C-alpha positions as a Python dict, from the first residue, in 0.01 Angstrom:
ca = {
    (1, 'M'): (0, 0, 0),
    (2, 'K'): (-280, 170, -188),
    (3, 'K'): (-582, 259, 23),
    (4, 'I'): (-929, 281, -127),
    (5, 'K'): (-1112, 595, -21),
    (6, 'W'): (-1459, 489, 89),
    (7, 'G'): (-1785, 677, 109),
    (8, 'I'): (-2026, 556, 376),
    (9, 'I'): (-2398, 591, 297),
    (10, 'G'): (-2602, 538, 613),
    (11, 'C'): (-2402, 604, 931),
    (12, 'G'): (-2623, 451, 1197),
    (13, 'G'): (-2671, 90, 1308),
    (14, 'I'): (-2430, -163, 1163),
    (15, 'A'): (-2204, 95, 996),
    (16, 'D'): (-2114, 271, 1320),
    (17, 'R'): (-2137, -39, 1538),
    (18, 'R'): (-1930, -281, 1330),
    (19, 'T'): (-1828, -193, 974),
    (20, 'L'): (-1653, 139, 1033),
    (21, 'P'): (-1452, 6, 1329),
    (22, 'G'): (-1356, -284, 1102),
    (23, 'M'): (-1261, -45, 822),
    (24, 'M'): (-1030, 142, 1057),
    (25, 'L'): (-828, -180, 1097),
    (26, 'A'): (-810, -249, 722),
    (27, 'C'): (-471, -213, 557),
    (28, 'N'): (-612, -100, 221),
    (29, 'A'): (-913, 117, 304),
    (30, 'E'): (-1006, 440, 476),
    (31, 'P'): (-1335, 620, 547),
    (32, 'Y'): (-1310, 938, 339),
    (33, 'A'): (-1665, 1072, 346),
    (34, 'V'): (-1982, 983, 533),
    (35, 'M'): (-2348, 1052, 466),
    (36, 'D'): (-2662, 1018, 673),
    (37, 'A'): (-3008, 1170, 639),
    (38, 'N'): (-2947, 1315, 986),
    (39, 'I'): (-2654, 1554, 944),
    (40, 'D'): (-2584, 1551, 1318),
    (41, 'V'): (-2530, 1175, 1302),
    (42, 'A'): (-2308, 1218, 996),
    (43, 'N'): (-2096, 1483, 1169),
    (44, 'K'): (-2051, 1270, 1481),
    (45, 'V'): (-1942, 972, 1272),
    (46, 'K'): (-1708, 1193, 1068),
    (47, 'E'): (-1531, 1307, 1384),
    (48, 'K'): (-1529, 960, 1539),
    (49, 'Y'): (-1355, 796, 1245),
    (50, 'G'): (-1156, 1084, 1104),
    (51, 'A'): (-1340, 1116, 773),
    (52, 'K'): (-1283, 1431, 568),
    (53, 'Y'): (-1645, 1507, 475),
    (54, 'A'): (-1995, 1466, 619),
    (55, 'F'): (-2315, 1508, 416),
    (56, 'N'): (-2688, 1450, 446),
    (57, 'K'): (-2749, 1395, 75),
    (58, 'C'): (-2640, 1094, -127),
    (59, 'E'): (-2556, 1301, -436),
    (60, 'D'): (-2299, 1503, -240),
    (61, 'I'): (-2091, 1202, -145),
    (62, 'L'): (-2118, 1058, -498),
    (63, 'A'): (-1990, 1386, -645),
    (64, 'L'): (-1650, 1342, -480),
    (65, 'D'): (-1398, 1221, -737),
    (66, 'E'): (-1172, 1088, -463),
    (67, 'V'): (-1435, 836, -346),
    (68, 'E'): (-1375, 510, -533),
    (69, 'A'): (-1614, 282, -346),
    (70, 'V'): (-1923, 324, -132),
    (71, 'Y'): (-2058, 111, 149),
    (72, 'I'): (-2437, 135, 162),
    (73, 'A'): (-2580, 53, 504),
    (74, 'S'): (-2904, 249, 490),
    (75, 'P'): (-3246, 89, 554),
    (76, 'V'): (-3342, -159, 283),
    (77, 'F'): (-3612, 62, 132),
    (78, 'A'): (-3339, 311, 31),
    (79, 'H'): (-3099, 56, -120),
    (80, 'K'): (-3223, 56, -478),
    (81, 'E'): (-3224, 431, -532),
    (82, 'Q'): (-2886, 480, -365),
    (83, 'A'): (-2721, 183, -536),
    (84, 'L'): (-2838, 289, -881),
    (85, 'A'): (-2718, 644, -820),
    (86, 'A'): (-2380, 514, -703),
    (87, 'A'): (-2344, 288, -1006),
    (88, 'K'): (-2422, 572, -1244),
    (89, 'A'): (-2161, 782, -1060),
    (90, 'K'): (-1911, 502, -1137),
    (91, 'K'): (-1856, 409, -773),
    (92, 'H'): (-1792, 49, -676),
    (93, 'I'): (-2055, -71, -428),
    (94, 'L'): (-2057, -288, -118),
    (95, 'L'): (-2428, -316, -40),
    (96, 'E'): (-2566, -454, 284),
    (97, 'K'): (-2804, -746, 265),
    (98, 'P'): (-3075, -783, 160),
    (99, 'M'): (-2982, -589, -150),
    (100, 'G'): (-3338, -495, -240),
    (101, 'I'): (-3693, -497, -108),
    (102, 'T'): (-3785, -740, -386),
    (103, 'L'): (-3602, -982, -612),
    (104, 'A'): (-3683, -752, -903),
    (105, 'D'): (-3507, -463, -725),
    (106, 'T'): (-3201, -679, -664),
    (107, 'K'): (-3195, -789, -1029),
    (108, 'E'): (-3212, -427, -1146),
    (109, 'I'): (-2924, -327, -916),
    (110, 'I'): (-2710, -613, -1050),
    (111, 'E'): (-2790, -529, -1412),
    (112, 'V'): (-2721, -155, -1376),
    (113, 'C'): (-2388, -221, -1202),
    (114, 'E'): (-2288, -452, -1486),
    (115, 'K'): (-2393, -192, -1743),
    (116, 'E'): (-2198, 84, -1568),
    (117, 'G'): (-1891, -133, -1522),
    (118, 'V'): (-1874, -109, -1143),
    (119, 'K'): (-1814, -386, -894),
    (120, 'L'): (-2103, -492, -673),
    (121, 'G'): (-2052, -680, -348),
    (122, 'A'): (-2303, -807, -94),
    (123, 'G'): (-2258, -760, 281),
    (124, 'F'): (-2230, -1120, 399),
    (125, 'M'): (-1946, -1072, 644),
    (126, 'M'): (-2007, -1410, 815),
    (127, 'R'): (-1842, -1582, 520),
    (128, 'F'): (-1515, -1438, 652),
    (129, 'H'): (-1546, -1588, 1003),
    (130, 'A'): (-1230, -1791, 1071),
    (131, 'Y'): (-1431, -2098, 1170),
    (132, 'H'): (-1651, -2072, 862),
    (133, 'Q'): (-1347, -2058, 637),
    (134, 'A'): (-1210, -2366, 817),
    (135, 'I'): (-1542, -2547, 775),
    (136, 'K'): (-1541, -2475, 403),
    (137, 'E'): (-1190, -2614, 372),
    (138, 'L'): (-1283, -2933, 560),
    (139, 'I'): (-1588, -2989, 340),
    (140, 'E'): (-1384, -2931, 22),
    (141, 'K'): (-1123, -3183, 144),
    (142, 'G'): (-1395, -3444, 188),
    (143, 'T'): (-1347, -3475, 565),
    (144, 'I'): (-1717, -3553, 619),
    (145, 'G'): (-1777, -3717, 282),
    (146, 'E'): (-2071, -3621, 65),
    (147, 'I'): (-2309, -3385, 242),
    (148, 'V'): (-2655, -3532, 297),
    (149, 'S'): (-2807, -3284, 544),
    (150, 'M'): (-2746, -2928, 666),
    (151, 'R'): (-2914, -2697, 914),
    (152, 'A'): (-2867, -2343, 1045),
    (153, 'Q'): (-3065, -2141, 1297),
    (154, 'F'): (-3021, -1767, 1356),
    (155, 'T'): (-3247, -1585, 1599),
    (156, 'C'): (-3289, -1285, 1827),
    (157, 'W'): (-3548, -1123, 2054),
    (158, 'Y'): (-3708, -833, 1863),
    (159, 'P'): (-4034, -715, 2027),
    (160, 'K'): (-4261, -461, 1865),
    (161, 'M'): (-4122, -104, 1869),
    (162, 'E'): (-4243, 228, 1735),
    (163, 'N'): (-4104, 352, 1404),
    (164, 'C'): (-3895, 38, 1346),
    (165, 'W'): (-3847, -10, 972),
    (166, 'R'): (-3731, -372, 1005),
    (167, 'Q'): (-4073, -465, 1147),
    (168, 'D'): (-4261, -302, 859),
    (169, 'V'): (-4263, -536, 562),
    (170, 'K'): (-4313, -247, 319),
    (171, 'L'): (-3986, -90, 436),
    (172, 'S'): (-3779, -402, 501),
    (173, 'G'): (-3904, -650, 243),
    (174, 'G'): (-3942, -906, 520),
    (175, 'G'): (-3863, -987, 880),
    (176, 'A'): (-3667, -1267, 1046),
    (177, 'L'): (-3621, -1466, 726),
    (178, 'M'): (-3509, -1166, 521),
    (179, 'D'): (-3290, -1014, 793),
    (180, 'M'): (-3139, -1320, 964),
    (181, 'G'): (-3235, -1629, 767),
    (182, 'I'): (-3062, -1486, 461),
    (183, 'H'): (-2726, -1528, 639),
    (184, 'C'): (-2804, -1895, 704),
    (185, 'I'): (-2912, -1960, 346),
    (186, 'D'): (-2604, -1788, 211),
    (187, 'L'): (-2367, -1975, 440),
    (188, 'L'): (-2512, -2320, 378),
    (189, 'I'): (-2483, -2269, 3),
    (190, 'Y'): (-2136, -2112, 20),
    (191, 'L'): (-1978, -2351, 269),
    (192, 'S'): (-2122, -2667, 113),
    (193, 'G'): (-2043, -2566, -244),
    (194, 'L'): (-2382, -2710, -344),
    (195, 'T'): (-2648, -2551, -563),
    (196, 'P'): (-3009, -2508, -446),
    (197, 'V'): (-3268, -2648, -686),
    (198, 'E'): (-3595, -2647, -492),
    (199, 'C'): (-3740, -2495, -174),
    (200, 'T'): (-4043, -2492, 51),
    (201, 'G'): (-4127, -2339, 387),
    (202, 'F'): (-4325, -2098, 600),
    (203, 'A'): (-4285, -1743, 726),
    (204, 'H'): (-4539, -1562, 942),
    (205, 'N'): (-4584, -1348, 1251),
    (206, 'A'): (-4662, -1567, 1552),
    (207, 'T'): (-4581, -1347, 1851),
    (208, 'F'): (-4541, -973, 1811),
    (209, 'G'): (-4809, -862, 1565),
    (210, 'Y'): (-4606, -643, 1332),
    (211, 'S'): (-4633, -687, 957),
    (212, 'A'): (-4295, -857, 906),
    (213, 'D'): (-4244, -1223, 992),
    (214, 'D'): (-4107, -1312, 1335),
    (215, 'S'): (-4102, -1689, 1268),
    (216, 'S'): (-3980, -1883, 966),
    (217, 'A'): (-3862, -2227, 857),
    (218, 'V'): (-3728, -2323, 515),
    (219, 'V'): (-3621, -2651, 354),
    (220, 'I'): (-3398, -2635, 48),
    (221, 'K'): (-3318, -2928, -178),
    (222, 'M'): (-2963, -2914, -316),
    (223, 'N'): (-2836, -3043, -650),
    (224, 'N'): (-2688, -3358, -492),
    (225, 'G'): (-3013, -3442, -312),
    (226, 'A'): (-2905, -3307, 28),
    (227, 'L'): (-3163, -3114, 229),
    (228, 'A'): (-3078, -2784, 398),
    (229, 'M'): (-3299, -2652, 679),
    (230, 'V'): (-3305, -2291, 796),
    (231, 'D'): (-3484, -2150, 1101),
    (232, 'A'): (-3498, -1774, 1158),
    (233, 'N'): (-3685, -1605, 1442),
    (234, 'F'): (-3735, -1266, 1602),
    (235, 'N'): (-3919, -1422, 1899),
    (236, 'I'): (-3657, -1637, 2075),
    (237, 'P'): (-3480, -1476, 2375),
    (238, 'D'): (-3111, -1417, 2310),
    (239, 'D'): (-3008, -1593, 2630),
    (240, 'A'): (-3203, -1904, 2525),
    (241, 'A'): (-3055, -1932, 2176),
    (242, 'S'): (-2750, -2129, 2062),
    (243, 'C'): (-2770, -2046, 1690),
    (244, 'P'): (-2624, -2376, 1564),
    (245, 'M'): (-2505, -2461, 1216),
    (246, 'E'): (-2469, -2829, 1126),
    (247, 'F'): (-2334, -3030, 834),
    (248, 'Y'): (-2379, -3407, 809),
    (249, 'G'): (-2210, -3624, 550),
    (250, 'T'): (-2141, -3985, 461),
    (251, 'K'): (-1813, -3979, 660),
    (252, 'G'): (-1883, -3747, 950),
    (253, 'S'): (-2029, -3425, 1079),
    (254, 'I'): (-1947, -3064, 1161),
    (255, 'V'): (-2146, -2887, 1431),
    (256, 'A'): (-2084, -2519, 1497),
    (257, 'V'): (-2244, -2337, 1790),
    (258, 'G'): (-2234, -1961, 1840),
    (259, 'T'): (-2045, -1881, 1521),
    (260, 'L'): (-2343, -1696, 1370),
    (261, 'G'): (-2321, -1336, 1483),
    (262, 'Q'): (-2133, -1010, 1449),
    (263, 'V'): (-1818, -1112, 1641),
    (264, 'E'): (-1592, -1408, 1567),
    (265, 'G'): (-1626, -1679, 1830),
    (266, 'G'): (-1821, -1993, 1911),
    (267, 'T'): (-1717, -2357, 1901),
    (268, 'V'): (-1689, -2617, 1627),
    (269, 'K'): (-1696, -2996, 1673),
    (270, 'V'): (-1582, -3213, 1384),
    (271, 'L'): (-1634, -3590, 1381),
    (272, 'S'): (-1485, -3800, 1105),
    (273, 'C'): (-1548, -4173, 1067),
    (274, 'D'): (-1501, -4462, 825),
    (275, 'D'): (-1803, -4510, 602),
    (276, 'G'): (-1695, -4861, 506),
    (277, 'A'): (-1867, -5041, 793),
    (278, 'G'): (-2175, -5250, 719),
    (279, 'Y'): (-2528, -5193, 841),
    (280, 'D'): (-2570, -5234, 1219),
    (281, 'A'): (-2926, -5341, 1303),
    (282, 'L'): (-2861, -5275, 1673),
    (283, 'Q'): (-2743, -4921, 1595),
    (284, 'N'): (-2449, -4953, 1831),
    (285, 'R'): (-2263, -4624, 1832),
    (286, 'T'): (-1894, -4585, 1896),
    (287, 'P'): (-1724, -4245, 1923),
    (288, 'A'): (-1612, -4113, 1587),
    (289, 'K'): (-1261, -3980, 1540),
    (290, 'P'): (-1252, -3607, 1625),
    (291, 'V'): (-1077, -3371, 1388),
    (292, 'E'): (-897, -3086, 1554),
    (293, 'I'): (-920, -2745, 1390),
    (294, 'K'): (-730, -2440, 1501),
    (295, 'V'): (-813, -2087, 1395),
    (296, 'D'): (-708, -1737, 1484),
    (297, 'F'): (-1007, -1513, 1540),
    (298, 'G'): (-1011, -1171, 1378),
    (299, 'N'): (-1258, -908, 1263),
    (300, 'M'): (-1503, -1026, 996),
    (301, 'Y'): (-1578, -669, 888),
    (302, 'T'): (-1211, -588, 842),
    (303, 'K'): (-1170, -898, 626),
    (304, 'E'): (-1481, -809, 428),
    (305, 'I'): (-1361, -454, 358),
    (306, 'E'): (-1008, -565, 274),
    (307, 'A'): (-1136, -831, 34),
    (308, 'F'): (-1362, -589, -151),
    (309, 'S'): (-1093, -318, -158),
    (310, 'N'): (-848, -570, -305),
    (311, 'A'): (-1101, -650, -577),
    (312, 'V'): (-1112, -280, -667),
    (313, 'I'): (-734, -240, -653),
    (314, 'N'): (-662, -554, -857),
    (315, 'D'): (-971, -530, -1083),
    (316, 'T'): (-1097, -874, -982),
    (317, 'E'): (-1440, -1013, -898),
    (318, 'P'): (-1557, -929, -544),
    (319, 'P'): (-1545, -1237, -319),
    (320, 'V'): (-1917, -1200, -243),
    (321, 'S'): (-2069, -1070, -564),
    (322, 'G'): (-2419, -934, -615),
    (323, 'K'): (-2502, -1249, -808),
    (324, 'N'): (-2428, -1457, -498),
    (325, 'T'): (-2714, -1297, -309),
    (326, 'Y'): (-2963, -1323, -595),
    (327, 'I'): (-3026, -1693, -529),
    (328, 'D'): (-3060, -1622, -155),
    (329, 'Q'): (-3336, -1372, -221),
    (330, 'Q'): (-3493, -1595, -482),
    (331, 'I'): (-3546, -1858, -213),
    (332, 'I'): (-3677, -1605, 37),
    (333, 'E'): (-3919, -1445, -207),
    (334, 'A'): (-4052, -1788, -306),
    (335, 'I'): (-4133, -1858, 61),
    (336, 'Y'): (-4294, -1515, 112),
    (337, 'M'): (-4504, -1555, -201),
    (338, 'G'): (-4615, -1902, -92),
    (339, 'N'): (-4496, -2055, -418),
    (340, 'G'): (-4195, -2253, -311),
    (341, 'G'): (-4083, -2498, -577),
    (342, 'K'): (-3810, -2537, -833),
    (343, 'L'): (-3555, -2255, -851),
}
């Protein structure tokens, strides 16, 4: 089987913690070269994962003819410059979310990639969670009828720290909503198959005093009239959070707990019932029929890398394209700008 030779731009954080270990398990990909502004970090990662080259300059990794695709996991403020350089070097790009500091940056990245004829994917690995794929299938089959309400909450405890780019809105583009809420927005849209048409909400710093938001809540109206609610926080202790994701329809409900995260796991409860009963003024409730779902857990990052590599090998559209994330950021920017409304 053909293996895509990958260049890794930004070796710290999520790349070393999750994506590179996932890449090592992929059947069609291999880390060929790595780059980090700190050459010592790059060299350590090179040795750890058996890459051939280590650099501290983006142009060096892009100059390698053998590198067909790059995974960009640098801080958000570096995304635009690195992505545009990679596109002009004719490298296919898997870019971590959010793709740009602003919606305008994201639009420019998408347009340049289209102009240069390279594939652009967004790093939403949670789409590949086994439970999330099962939820999407159940919704498509009509197991819970027409969706009328959705909700997702993703949080962590992220107190103020020195030299932390995620807490500086000028370097990150935003805080809890941009970093964590974006996963919720993306999943609710993707899993439901619905299209957002209007949004409103709030994002501010309530606890820690850094410039990025640590608290946010968003309501999105979908094209069928359903409402989707997203909560994202940096000020809820990890041990106190359940990070639920819920779908309610005219024939049932799906409630997932603990599936939002970097490792596949959690639980999913599916209730399916007959919507043919008449109105009950007493609101007597009888247990709905549970739907059993069985999944085999795997590695979301491996699936993400394999899917993008297959798109390169077979010259097909990436499963999570750059255009997919544009609407996510459009919603987020509307909330940040205080001008939520029609999309």
